[in-house]
Structures are given as structure tokens and as C-alpha cells.
Coordinates of C-alpha atoms in Angstrom, one line a residue:
Chain W
M1 CA -24.1 -12.9 5.7
H2 CA -20.9 -14.2 7.2
I3 CA -17.9 -11.8 7.0
V4 CA -14.4 -13.0 7.9
V5 CA -11.9 -10.4 8.8
A6 CA -8.2 -11.5 8.4
M7 CA -6.1 -9.6 10.8
R8 CA -2.4 -9.7 11.8
Q9 CA 0.3 -8.4 14.1
L10 CA 3.0 -6.3 12.7
A11 CA 6.1 -4.6 14.2
D12 CA 5.2 -1.2 15.5
L13 CA 6.7 1.2 13.0
V14 CA 6.9 3.9 15.6
E15 CA 9.6 2.0 17.4
E16 CA 13.2 1.5 16.4
L17 CA 13.7 -1.7 14.3
E18 CA 16.8 -3.7 14.8
V19 CA 18.0 -6.4 12.3
N20 CA 18.7 -9.9 13.8
G21 CA 22.0 -11.7 14.0
D22 CA 22.0 -13.3 10.5
G23 CA 20.8 -10.1 9.0
T24 CA 17.7 -11.4 7.2
D25 CA 14.9 -10.4 9.5
I26 CA 14.0 -7.9 12.2
D27 CA 15.0 -8.8 15.7
R28 CA 11.7 -10.0 16.9
D29 CA 12.7 -10.4 20.5
F30 CA 13.0 -6.6 20.8
V31 CA 10.1 -5.5 18.8
K32 CA 6.7 -4.4 20.0
F33 CA 3.9 -5.9 18.0
V34 CA 0.7 -4.2 17.2
S35 CA -2.3 -4.9 15.0
N36 CA -1.8 -3.9 11.4
E37 CA -3.6 -0.5 11.0
W38 CA -5.2 -1.4 7.7
D39 CA -6.7 -4.6 9.2
E40 CA -8.3 -2.3 11.8
A41 CA -10.0 -0.5 8.9
A42 CA -11.1 -3.8 7.5
L43 CA -12.6 -4.7 10.9
E44 CA -14.3 -1.4 11.1
E45 CA -15.9 -1.9 7.7
A46 CA -17.1 -5.4 8.7
L47 CA -18.6 -4.1 11.9
T48 CA -20.3 -1.2 10.1
I49 CA -21.9 -3.8 7.7
K50 CA -22.9 -5.8 10.8
D51 CA -24.5 -2.7 12.3
E52 CA -26.6 -2.1 9.1
S53 CA -27.6 -5.7 8.5
A54 CA -27.7 -9.1 10.2
A55 CA -24.2 -10.1 9.3
S56 CA -22.0 -12.1 11.6
V57 CA -18.3 -11.3 11.9
T58 CA -15.5 -13.7 12.5
V59 CA -12.0 -12.4 13.1
V60 CA -9.1 -14.7 12.2
A61 CA -5.4 -14.2 12.8
L62 CA -2.2 -16.3 12.9
D63 CA -0.7 -16.8 16.3
E64 CA 1.8 -13.9 16.6
P65 CA 3.1 -11.8 19.5
D66 CA 0.3 -10.1 21.4
V67 CA -2.3 -11.3 18.9
D68 CA -4.7 -12.2 21.8
Q69 CA -4.9 -8.5 22.6
T70 CA -6.0 -7.7 19.0
L71 CA -8.5 -10.6 18.9
Y72 CA -10.1 -9.6 22.3
A73 CA -10.2 -6.0 21.2
A74 CA -12.1 -7.1 18.0
L75 CA -14.6 -9.1 20.2
A76 CA -15.0 -6.1 22.4
K77 CA -15.8 -3.9 19.4
G78 CA -18.5 -6.3 18.3
A79 CA -17.0 -9.2 16.4
D80 CA -19.0 -12.4 17.1
R81 CA -16.1 -14.9 17.0
A82 CA -12.3 -14.9 17.1
V83 CA -10.1 -17.6 15.7
K84 CA -6.3 -18.0 16.3
L85 CA -4.5 -20.2 13.8
T86 CA -1.5 -22.2 15.1
G87 CA 0.8 -24.7 13.6
H88 CA 3.6 -22.4 12.6
D89 CA 6.4 -20.7 14.6
P90 CA 4.7 -17.7 16.2
S91 CA 8.0 -15.9 16.7
A92 CA 9.1 -16.1 13.0
W93 CA 8.4 -14.0 10.0
V94 CA 5.4 -15.7 8.2
R95 CA 5.7 -14.5 4.6
T96 CA 2.6 -13.3 2.9
R97 CA 2.2 -16.3 0.6
E98 CA 2.3 -18.7 3.4
R99 CA 0.0 -16.5 5.5
A100 CA -2.5 -16.6 2.6
Q101 CA -2.3 -20.4 2.4
R102 CA -2.8 -20.8 6.1
I103 CA -5.9 -18.5 6.1
A104 CA -7.2 -20.2 3.0
S105 CA -6.8 -23.6 4.7
F106 CA -9.0 -22.2 7.6
L107 CA -11.6 -20.8 5.2
A108 CA -11.8 -24.1 3.3
H109 CA -13.9 -25.4 6.2
E110 CA -16.0 -22.2 6.7
E111 CA -19.1 -20.9 5.0
F112 CA -18.4 -17.3 4.2
D113 CA -19.7 -14.6 1.9
L114 CA -17.0 -11.9 2.2
V115 CA -13.4 -11.8 3.5
L116 CA -12.0 -8.4 4.5
T117 CA -8.4 -7.7 5.2
G118 CA -6.1 -4.7 5.2
V119 CA -4.8 -3.5 1.8
Q120 CA -1.2 -4.1 2.8
A121 CA 1.2 -4.7 5.6
A122 CA 4.7 -3.1 5.9
D123 CA 6.5 -6.4 5.5
D124 CA 4.6 -7.6 2.4
L125 CA 7.7 -8.5 0.5
D126 CA 5.9 -11.2 -1.4
G127 CA 2.8 -9.2 -2.3
Q128 CA -0.4 -8.2 -0.6
L129 CA -2.7 -10.6 1.1
A130 CA -6.1 -9.9 -0.6
G131 CA -5.1 -10.8 -4.1
I132 CA -3.1 -13.8 -3.1
L133 CA -5.9 -15.1 -0.9
G134 CA -8.5 -14.5 -3.6
S135 CA -6.4 -16.4 -6.2
T136 CA -5.6 -19.2 -3.7
L137 CA -9.3 -19.6 -3.1
D138 CA -10.2 -19.0 -6.7
I139 CA -12.7 -16.3 -5.8
P140 CA -12.9 -12.6 -7.0
H141 CA -10.9 -10.0 -5.1
A142 CA -10.2 -6.3 -5.1
A143 CA -7.7 -4.2 -3.2
V144 CA -7.2 -0.5 -2.3
V145 CA -10.9 -0.6 -1.5
V146 CA -12.4 2.6 -0.1
G147 CA -16.1 1.8 -0.3
V148 CA -18.2 -1.4 0.2
E149 CA -21.9 -1.7 -0.6
L150 CA -23.7 -4.9 0.0
T151 CA -27.2 -5.3 -1.2
G152 CA -28.5 -8.8 -1.0
S153 CA -26.1 -11.0 -2.9
S154 CA -24.5 -8.3 -4.9
L155 CA -21.3 -6.5 -3.9
R156 CA -20.2 -3.1 -5.2
V157 CA -16.8 -1.8 -4.3
A158 CA -15.0 1.5 -4.9
Q159 CA -11.2 1.3 -5.4
E160 CA -8.7 4.1 -5.5
L161 CA -6.8 4.0 -8.8
G162 CA -4.3 6.7 -8.0
G163 CA -4.4 10.5 -8.2
G164 CA -7.9 10.5 -6.7
L165 CA -9.5 8.5 -9.5
V166 CA -12.0 6.0 -8.1
G167 CA -13.2 2.9 -9.9
V168 CA -16.5 1.3 -9.0
S169 CA -17.2 -2.3 -9.8
E170 CA -19.4 -5.2 -9.0
L171 CA -18.1 -8.5 -7.8
E172 CA -19.7 -11.9 -7.3
L173 CA -19.8 -13.3 -3.8
P174 CA -17.9 -14.8 -2.1
A175 CA -15.1 -12.3 -2.6
V176 CA -11.9 -11.0 -0.8
L177 CA -11.3 -7.3 -0.3
G178 CA -8.2 -5.4 0.7
V179 CA -9.4 -2.4 2.6
Q180 CA -7.6 0.9 2.3
A181 CA -10.1 2.9 4.4
A182 CA -13.4 2.2 6.1
R183 CA -16.4 4.5 5.9
Q184 CA -15.5 5.8 9.3
A185 CA -12.4 5.8 11.5
P186 CA -12.0 2.5 13.5
R187 CA -14.1 2.5 16.6
Y188 CA -12.5 2.4 20.0
A189 CA -12.8 -0.3 22.6
S190 CA -12.2 0.7 26.1
I191 CA -9.9 -1.3 28.4
T192 CA -12.9 -2.2 30.5
R193 CA -14.7 -3.6 27.4
I194 CA -11.6 -5.5 26.4
R195 CA -11.2 -7.0 29.9
Q196 CA -14.9 -7.9 29.8
A197 CA -14.4 -9.7 26.5
M198 CA -11.4 -11.6 28.0
Q199 CA -13.6 -12.8 30.9
T200 CA -16.7 -13.7 28.9
Q201 CA -15.5 -14.7 25.5
K202 CA -13.1 -17.3 24.2
I203 CA -10.6 -17.3 21.4
E204 CA -10.9 -20.4 19.4
E205 CA -7.7 -22.1 18.4
Q206 CA -7.3 -24.0 15.2
E207 CA -4.1 -25.8 14.1
V208 CA -3.2 -25.6 10.4
S209 CA -0.6 -27.9 9.0
L210 CA 0.9 -27.0 5.7
E211 CA 3.5 -28.0 3.3
V212 CA 4.7 -24.7 1.9
T213 CA 6.3 -24.9 -1.5
T214 CA 5.6 -21.4 -2.9
P215 CA 8.5 -20.0 -4.8
Q216 CA 9.6 -16.7 -3.1
V217 CA 12.3 -14.1 -2.9
T218 CA 15.3 -15.3 -0.9
V219 CA 16.3 -12.5 1.5
R220 CA 20.0 -12.0 1.4
R221 CA 20.1 -9.1 3.9
L222 CA 17.9 -6.6 5.6
Y223 CA 19.5 -3.3 6.4
P224 CA 18.6 0.3 7.2
P225 CA 18.8 2.7 4.2
E226 CA 22.0 4.7 4.0
K227 CA 21.5 8.1 5.4
Q228 CA 21.5 10.5 2.5
G229 CA 22.1 13.2 5.1
G230 CA 19.7 15.3 3.1
A231 CA 18.3 17.4 5.9
T232 CA 20.2 20.2 7.6
M233 CA 19.1 19.8 11.2
L234 CA 17.9 22.9 12.9
T235 CA 18.7 22.9 16.6
G236 CA 18.1 25.1 19.6
S237 CA 14.9 26.1 21.4
A238 CA 11.5 26.1 19.8
K239 CA 11.7 29.8 19.4
D240 CA 15.2 29.6 17.7
V241 CA 14.1 27.0 15.3
A242 CA 10.8 28.8 14.5
T243 CA 12.8 32.0 13.8
E244 CA 15.0 30.1 11.4
I245 CA 12.1 28.5 9.6
V246 CA 10.3 31.8 9.2
N247 CA 13.6 33.3 7.9
I248 CA 13.6 30.6 5.2
L249 CA 10.0 31.3 4.3
R250 CA 10.7 35.1 4.2
S251 CA 13.7 34.6 1.9
K252 CA 11.3 33.0 -0.5
G253 CA 8.7 35.7 -0.1
L254 CA 6.1 33.3 1.3
V255 CA 5.2 35.0 4.6
Chain A
M1 CA 12.9 -13.9 -30.1
A2 CA 11.2 -14.8 -26.9
I3 CA 9.6 -12.2 -24.6
A4 CA 12.0 -11.6 -21.7
V5 CA 10.1 -8.8 -20.0
L6 CA 6.4 -7.9 -20.0
V7 CA 5.5 -4.5 -18.6
V8 CA 1.9 -4.0 -17.4
G9 CA 0.6 -0.7 -18.7
E10 CA -1.5 0.8 -15.8
R11 CA -3.4 3.4 -17.6
V12 CA -7.0 3.3 -16.5
A13 CA -8.1 6.8 -17.7
G14 CA -6.2 9.8 -19.1
E15 CA -2.5 9.6 -19.7
S16 CA -0.3 6.5 -19.0
P17 CA 1.1 7.0 -15.5
D18 CA 4.8 7.8 -15.1
V19 CA 5.5 4.5 -13.4
T20 CA 4.7 2.7 -16.7
F21 CA 7.6 4.5 -18.3
E22 CA 9.8 3.8 -15.2
L23 CA 9.1 0.1 -15.8
L24 CA 9.7 0.3 -19.5
G25 CA 13.1 2.0 -19.0
R26 CA 14.3 -0.7 -16.6
G27 CA 12.5 -3.4 -18.5
R28 CA 14.6 -2.5 -21.6
E29 CA 17.8 -3.1 -19.6
L30 CA 16.5 -6.4 -18.2
A31 CA 15.3 -7.6 -21.5
D32 CA 18.7 -6.9 -23.1
A33 CA 20.5 -8.6 -20.2
L34 CA 18.2 -11.6 -20.6
S35 CA 18.6 -11.6 -24.4
G36 CA 14.9 -11.3 -25.1
E37 CA 12.3 -8.8 -26.2
L38 CA 10.6 -6.1 -24.2
A39 CA 6.8 -6.1 -24.4
V40 CA 4.1 -3.9 -22.9
V41 CA 0.5 -4.8 -22.4
V42 CA -2.4 -2.4 -22.3
V43 CA -5.8 -3.6 -21.4
N44 CA -7.8 -0.5 -22.5
D45 CA -8.3 0.8 -26.0
L46 CA -5.3 2.7 -27.0
D47 CA -4.4 4.9 -30.0
E48 CA -1.1 6.2 -28.8
G49 CA 1.1 3.2 -29.1
A50 CA 3.9 5.4 -30.5
Q51 CA 4.8 6.5 -26.9
F52 CA 5.9 3.0 -26.1
G53 CA 8.7 3.2 -28.7
I54 CA 11.2 1.6 -26.3
A55 CA 9.3 -1.7 -26.4
D56 CA 9.6 -4.3 -29.1
V57 CA 6.0 -5.4 -28.9
L58 CA 2.7 -3.8 -27.7
Y59 CA -0.1 -6.2 -26.8
V60 CA -3.5 -4.7 -26.8
V61 CA -6.2 -6.7 -25.1
D62 CA -9.4 -6.2 -27.1
G63 CA -12.9 -6.3 -25.6
M64 CA -12.3 -4.4 -22.4
D65 CA -14.7 -1.7 -21.2
S66 CA -12.6 1.4 -21.1
A67 CA -15.1 3.5 -19.1
S68 CA -14.5 1.5 -15.9
Y69 CA -12.1 -0.6 -14.0
S70 CA -12.6 -4.2 -12.7
A71 CA -10.0 -6.2 -10.9
P72 CA -11.3 -9.6 -12.1
Q73 CA -11.4 -8.3 -15.7
W74 CA -7.9 -6.9 -15.6
E75 CA -6.6 -10.0 -14.0
A76 CA -8.2 -12.2 -16.7
A77 CA -6.9 -9.9 -19.5
I78 CA -3.3 -9.7 -18.2
G79 CA -3.4 -13.4 -17.3
A80 CA -4.4 -14.3 -20.8
V81 CA -1.4 -12.3 -22.2
I82 CA 1.1 -13.9 -19.7
Q83 CA -0.3 -17.3 -20.6
R84 CA 0.2 -16.7 -24.3
V85 CA 3.6 -15.0 -24.4
S86 CA 5.3 -16.7 -21.4
P87 CA 7.6 -13.8 -20.3
Q88 CA 10.5 -14.4 -17.9
V89 CA 9.8 -11.3 -15.9
V90 CA 6.5 -9.4 -15.4
L91 CA 6.9 -5.8 -14.2
V92 CA 4.0 -4.0 -12.5
S93 CA 3.9 -1.2 -10.0
T94 CA 3.1 -1.3 -6.3
G95 CA 0.3 1.2 -7.1
T96 CA -3.3 0.2 -7.2
V97 CA -3.1 -2.1 -10.2
G98 CA -0.1 -3.9 -8.9
I99 CA -1.4 -4.2 -5.4
D100 CA -4.6 -5.4 -6.8
L101 CA -3.3 -8.0 -9.3
A102 CA 0.4 -8.9 -8.9
G103 CA -0.2 -11.2 -5.9
A104 CA -3.1 -12.9 -7.6
L105 CA -1.3 -13.4 -10.9
A106 CA 1.9 -14.7 -9.2
T107 CA -0.2 -17.1 -7.3
K108 CA -2.0 -18.3 -10.4
F109 CA 1.3 -18.9 -12.2
N110 CA 2.9 -20.3 -9.0
A111 CA 5.7 -17.7 -9.5
P112 CA 7.7 -15.7 -7.0
L113 CA 6.7 -12.0 -6.5
A114 CA 8.8 -9.3 -5.1
S115 CA 6.9 -6.2 -3.9
Y116 CA 7.8 -2.7 -2.8
V117 CA 10.8 -2.9 -5.1
I118 CA 13.0 0.1 -5.6
D119 CA 15.7 -1.5 -7.7
V120 CA 15.9 -4.6 -9.8
T121 CA 18.8 -6.0 -11.9
A122 CA 19.6 -9.2 -13.7
Q123 CA 22.8 -10.9 -12.4
G124 CA 23.6 -14.1 -14.2
D125 CA 20.6 -16.3 -14.1
K126 CA 19.1 -14.5 -11.1
L127 CA 17.2 -11.3 -10.5
V128 CA 18.4 -9.1 -7.6
V129 CA 15.7 -7.0 -6.1
T130 CA 15.9 -4.3 -3.4
S131 CA 12.6 -3.7 -1.6
Q132 CA 11.6 -1.1 0.8
L133 CA 10.0 -2.6 3.9
Y134 CA 8.6 -1.4 7.2
G135 CA 7.5 2.0 5.8
G136 CA 10.9 2.7 4.4
K137 CA 12.8 2.0 7.7
L138 CA 14.5 -1.1 6.3
L139 CA 15.6 -2.3 2.9
S140 CA 15.6 -5.9 1.8
E141 CA 18.1 -7.2 -0.8
G142 CA 16.9 -10.4 -2.2
E143 CA 17.3 -12.8 -5.1
I144 CA 14.9 -14.6 -7.3
D145 CA 16.0 -17.7 -9.2
A146 CA 12.6 -19.1 -10.4
F147 CA 10.9 -17.8 -13.5
P148 CA 8.5 -16.4 -14.5
A149 CA 9.1 -13.8 -11.8
F150 CA 6.8 -10.9 -10.9
V151 CA 8.4 -7.7 -9.8
S152 CA 6.2 -4.9 -8.3
V153 CA 8.0 -1.6 -8.3
L154 CA 7.2 1.3 -6.0
P155 CA 6.3 4.3 -8.2
G156 CA 9.0 7.0 -8.2
S157 CA 11.9 4.6 -7.7
L158 CA 13.3 4.4 -11.2
P159 CA 14.2 7.1 -13.8
V160 CA 11.1 7.8 -15.9
E161 CA 12.6 9.6 -18.9
K162 CA 14.6 6.5 -20.0
G163 CA 11.3 4.7 -20.8
R164 CA 9.8 7.5 -22.9
A165 CA 10.8 7.0 -26.5
Q166 CA 8.9 7.5 -29.7
G167 CA 8.8 4.5 -32.0
S168 CA 6.6 1.9 -33.5
P169 CA 6.5 -1.3 -31.6
R170 CA 5.0 -4.3 -33.3
V171 CA 1.3 -4.3 -32.3
E172 CA -0.5 -7.5 -31.5
H173 CA -4.1 -7.7 -30.5
I174 CA -5.1 -10.4 -28.1
D175 CA -8.6 -11.5 -27.7
A176 CA -9.3 -12.5 -24.1
G177 CA -13.0 -12.8 -24.7
D178 CA -13.3 -16.3 -23.2
Q179 CA -11.5 -15.3 -20.0
L180 CA -13.4 -12.0 -19.7
R181 CA -16.7 -13.7 -20.0
L182 CA -15.8 -16.1 -17.2
S183 CA -14.6 -13.4 -14.9
K184 CA -16.7 -12.8 -11.8
G185 CA -16.8 -9.0 -11.8
R186 CA -17.4 -6.0 -14.0
G187 CA -16.6 -2.3 -13.8
T188 CA -19.6 0.1 -13.5
E189 CA -18.1 3.6 -13.4
L190 CA -15.1 5.8 -13.0
R191 CA -15.3 8.7 -10.5
E192 CA -13.1 11.6 -11.2
P193 CA -11.2 13.1 -8.3
D194 CA -13.1 15.4 -5.9
T195 CA -12.0 18.9 -6.9
S196 CA -14.3 20.8 -4.5
G197 CA -13.0 22.8 -1.6
V198 CA -9.3 23.3 -1.1
D199 CA -6.8 23.2 -3.9
I200 CA -3.5 22.1 -2.4
T201 CA -1.8 21.6 -5.8
S202 CA -1.4 25.3 -6.7
A203 CA -0.2 26.7 -3.4
A204 CA 3.4 28.0 -3.1
L205 CA 3.4 27.1 0.6
L206 CA 1.8 24.1 2.2
V207 CA 1.4 23.4 5.9
S208 CA 1.1 19.7 6.1
V209 CA 0.3 17.4 9.1
G210 CA 0.6 13.7 9.8
R211 CA -0.2 11.0 12.3
G212 CA 2.0 12.8 14.9
I213 CA -0.8 15.3 15.5
G214 CA -2.5 12.6 17.5
S215 CA -6.1 13.8 17.4
K216 CA -8.6 15.9 15.5
E217 CA -8.7 18.4 18.4
N218 CA -5.0 18.9 18.1
L219 CA -5.4 19.7 14.5
E220 CA -6.6 23.2 15.4
L221 CA -3.1 24.1 16.5
V222 CA -1.7 23.5 13.0
A223 CA -4.8 25.0 11.3
E224 CA -4.1 28.2 13.2
L225 CA -0.6 28.3 11.8
A226 CA -1.8 27.6 8.3
E227 CA -4.3 30.5 8.6
A228 CA -1.5 32.8 9.9
M229 CA 0.7 31.8 7.0
K230 CA -2.3 32.1 4.5
A231 CA -1.4 28.6 3.3
P232 CA -3.7 25.6 2.8
L233 CA -3.6 22.8 5.3
S234 CA -2.7 19.5 3.8
A235 CA -2.2 16.0 5.4
S236 CA -0.8 12.5 5.0
R237 CA -3.0 9.4 4.7
P238 CA -3.5 8.6 8.4
V239 CA -5.1 12.0 9.1
I240 CA -7.5 11.5 6.1
D241 CA -8.3 7.9 7.0
Q242 CA -9.1 8.9 10.6
G243 CA -11.6 11.4 9.1
W244 CA -9.8 14.4 10.7
L245 CA -9.6 16.2 7.4
P246 CA -11.5 15.6 4.1
K247 CA -9.9 13.8 1.2
P248 CA -9.1 16.9 -1.0
H249 CA -6.4 17.7 1.6
Q250 CA -4.5 14.5 1.1
V251 CA -0.9 14.5 -0.3
G252 CA 0.5 11.2 -1.5
K253 CA -0.1 8.3 -3.9
S254 CA -3.8 8.0 -3.1
G255 CA -4.1 11.8 -2.8
K256 CA -2.6 14.6 -4.7
K257 CA 0.9 15.2 -6.0
V258 CA 2.1 18.6 -4.9
K259 CA 5.1 20.8 -5.8
P260 CA 5.0 23.9 -3.6
T261 CA 8.0 26.2 -3.1
V262 CA 8.0 25.2 0.5
Y263 CA 6.4 22.1 2.1
L264 CA 6.2 22.2 5.9
A265 CA 5.7 18.7 7.3
F266 CA 4.6 18.4 10.9
G267 CA 4.4 14.9 12.5
I268 CA 4.8 13.2 9.1
S269 CA 7.1 10.1 9.2
G270 CA 7.5 9.9 5.4
A271 CA 6.0 6.6 4.3
P272 CA 6.7 5.8 0.7
E273 CA 3.1 6.6 -0.3
H274 CA 3.5 10.1 1.1
L275 CA 6.9 10.8 -0.3
E276 CA 5.6 10.0 -3.7
G277 CA 3.3 13.0 -3.5
M278 CA 5.6 15.7 -2.2
R279 CA 9.2 14.8 -2.8
S280 CA 9.5 17.2 -5.7
A281 CA 8.7 20.3 -3.6
E282 CA 11.4 22.9 -4.0
T283 CA 12.2 23.0 -0.2
I284 CA 10.9 20.6 2.4
I285 CA 11.1 21.4 6.1
A286 CA 10.2 18.5 8.4
C287 CA 9.4 18.4 12.1
N288 CA 9.3 14.9 13.6
T289 CA 10.5 13.7 17.1
D290 CA 11.8 10.5 15.6
P291 CA 15.4 11.3 14.3
S292 CA 15.3 8.2 12.1
A293 CA 12.0 9.1 10.4
P294 CA 12.3 8.6 6.6
I295 CA 11.0 12.1 6.0
F296 CA 14.5 13.5 6.9
E297 CA 15.9 11.7 3.9
V298 CA 14.0 13.9 1.5
A299 CA 13.8 17.0 3.7
H300 CA 16.2 19.9 3.2
Y301 CA 15.7 21.2 6.7
G302 CA 14.7 19.2 9.7
T303 CA 14.0 19.4 13.4
T304 CA 13.3 16.8 16.1
L305 CA 11.5 19.3 18.2
D306 CA 8.0 18.4 19.4
L307 CA 5.5 19.9 17.0
F308 CA 3.4 21.0 19.9
D309 CA 6.3 23.2 21.0
L310 CA 7.3 24.4 17.6
V311 CA 4.0 25.2 16.0
P312 CA 2.8 27.8 18.5
E313 CA 6.1 29.6 18.2
L314 CA 5.8 29.7 14.4
T315 CA 2.2 31.0 14.7
D316 CA 3.4 33.7 17.2
I317 CA 6.1 35.0 14.9
V318 CA 4.1 34.9 11.7
G319 CA 0.8 36.0 13.2
G320 CA 2.3 38.5 15.6

């Protein structure tokens, strides 16, 4: 069983995001990039499957800012191999359709049984990776996955269908899954383990050349939403604000 | 008349979700602007076509197993309908079915797809789409000039009542038997929501916590406040995914929709998936150190105090 986990870097949403000069992308020079949190769930699910069976896990990501950190962390957590795809501008916005084609191009030369990736990324303007990748490779796919069961050559997945309803289905392998949540919270790799991985393991680089012709949305402008100014801001010390909040609750007979 | 707009009905079990009617309401406007018909496709057995009165045509895909859900089967069924009726615009939601299938279908038909859409209009021979990116921190205004075009709309973005109209659309049955037989997956069961334990949907006051809490250990602080307020503790997705609280506590698209009198949000940034579940609370009070957090857009009262300073004070006042 060979599992490929497609991971990616994404602007850290905790930070302030500025728009670039021509107004069609974030200002990537001033953004901190981190691993997409849903991809971390996908990696965790893959590593859990590896813990249970004899699966091998390959992590693949496009060259993007600080991606080495993500790939070494994946190796430190137990992935067997890490591949970085090059051949594009690593400092530009790689749209999801192109991303899928690049990963598909890598997978075309791989023997694999299962591809796991995060259910979504916050800049997925052109749709979410799992379905696009599945369709590009012409293999079955499922997204919003919250449960994966692999027994021999059969794959059973649980998908969240909204409002808590869960659909369970079987898919033929190979398949692509967009993972919403792993069975357990993503494991932690200590700095020491990551350093060790950096010293003892290598990230493999593969160049992908691609003629991209996918029709896509043309972004005219990217802008922060207008402040509705909805919230009345409560200011003062913690005690002052707490008193105000309790007064609101008391006025409604709640405490 | 040609089909201008095809809405994908996303009912898997029970009632059709609100978002299907949001799509129908906007779909009507788009179809009129594009001088074509509005159609809706349902891929499960359906005996209440009358609720889709706003549509001109209702396509029912026969032969689907209604007791389960399978991505490949749904993709085959909807793909068969798109193939047959060649709509200019396909409307889905960025809910499970849309996230599951829109990208795959757009790829199959080599068509553009706009996701996380909160507004879509026809302007001349183009579609103008506004999408919510980066967890709601930025909006993208874009245009699509190639058809068919797929538009995946975030649930809760468009008016729902507009799309609800009684009537009798023309019903056409589509046999996707060949495609379904070839599909590489099948549904096995539907599991109803876990209703054990806490019920966050009927409480008048909810104490809710998000990623800002930082760790499971810190959760104790907010749990004490909830206890002092005799209110259930609820949470946003990151807290549930980390395993810090069980699933029945989750508010949001993949959790529960809640409508308490007061919703207290601590360390919740307000991702679209969360807002969908709580924005209709009567009063929302949000505490988040990031003044630009989207939660403040829907909150009635807000504070940028650190929750670790504010929560103990609240517990003191209420508990003492």
C-alpha cells in the first residue's frame, strides 16, 4: 500500500493579509506561509494507516515559501519520502486547477493506491483539490472525509454531508480523498526530530513542465470586505468589560 | 428554449437544504438575464417537485440508491444531466456536495469554476462572481467568460425565500443507468447525527470557544465559566478536529445550527463555516484579540481583550 499525501503552503490566516500593487493577489513578500491545516489532517490519517499496516507514505508539495519546513516535519513524523515539485514560480499564486495538473503529472509516474489531501484551502477560488485531482486522473474521489477504513483492496470512507449527517460509501482503489478530519489530532514533531530529519533525510526534487490551458476565473480585484461596523466594541479593563457583558446577559434574564 | 441555468439539488436525506432554494432564487435571475430556462436536478427519488415551482424544468435521475450517498454515483448522475441538457451555468453549493463534485465536474467538462461565491450576476456575456477567500479576510471579484461555467456558492450568502415557490415545473426523468454502472463507488449507509450528550441547539445561552483557546488544558477555564452560567459549552471546528471537545458540541456547517438568545464567542475568528451555524443568534458577543477577525462583522458586541483575562473576570462576577 502506497499512500501519497498532497500538501501545500498557505498564507497564515492569523496574520494580517495585504493586497499587492495590482490588487489581484495577496502581497506574498509580506506574508508568513504555513502548512495548510487540512493537509496536516490528511498526513495524520496517512500516518495512522501506516501505523496499522505496512503502508508507505510519500508526501508531495509544490515549491512554495517555507515548504521545506513542512516536508521535513512530515518526514520527522514518519513519512517515508518527501518530494518537492518545481517548474513554476514559487512566489506566485498557483491556482488550484494548475496545482492539480502538476500533482497529477507527478503521480503519472508513480504507483500509488491512495492520495490524501486536505478538504480545502482558503484560496481555493477554482475549486477544491481532491475532486479536481480525481477527475484529472480519472479515478474515484471523495471529499469532506472524516473516516477512512482500508481493508485489503477495499476502501470505505465516511463523509460529512452537513448538519451532522454522515454518508458511508465504498470506493475502488486507487482513489483521492479530501480529508476534513483525521481519526486523531495531528501528531507533533519536536524541533529536535525535525532537525534530525533535515540531517539524515533528503527532499527529492522533481521538475514538472506544464502547458496550462484550464479556463478559470479572471480575478479583477482582491479586497478586504467592507466593515459593516456591526459590533459595538466594549473597551476598558477586563473587569469593566466583564461587567458590561454580564449586564447584557442579566437584561435578558440569562444569568 | 435552452437551459440557461442548472441548479444541483443537494438533498441527500430529509428536507432539501436551504441553499438549494438560495441557488434557485438567484438561478431564476440569471436564467432570465441569459434568456433561457431554469432547471433543477435531483438525484434521489423525490415526490415533492412542487416545492421547486420557481424552476421551469425538474430533472429526476432514476436508479439512484436513496438510502446512501456516493460521490462517484452522484458525479455520474449529475454529469449525465449536464451532458444531456448543456446548461450555460451550473449552480452548486460550497457545502459537501459542491466541495465533493464541482471541481471534478468542471474538470470533466473543461469548464471554469468559481468557488466560495457569495454573489453572482450576469453582466453582458460574462458572469461576475464575488468569492470569499482566506477565511473571509479578503473578497475576490472575478469574471468568467467561458461557458459552461460552474459556480459554487457558500451557503447562507443569498436570500432563500426568493427560491421557494409552489408550482409545477415540467418533470423529466433521466436514466443514468449506464454511467451509474460504470462508476467506481457505491454508498453503503447514512448515519444520522450523534444526538447523545449535550444539546446545544435548545439553549438560550451558549458559551462557545474557538482556536484561540490554544490547548485542551486551557479549555477548563471556559468550561468553568459555562458551568457558572449554567450554559452548555460549544465550539468551532478547530476545537473539535483537535479532539478537545466531542462532536455534539460543534457549531457550524459541519456541526449544528444554533439560534440562542445570546452567543458568547471566545477566541473564534469567524470562518464562513462557523458563521453559517450561529449568525442568526439574537445577540452575539465576541472576544478575539484580532480586531480584523470576521466574527466582529456579525457580532453585536465585541472586545479585543485577551480571553484569558476576560473569562476569569466573567466567572468571578457570575459565580461569585
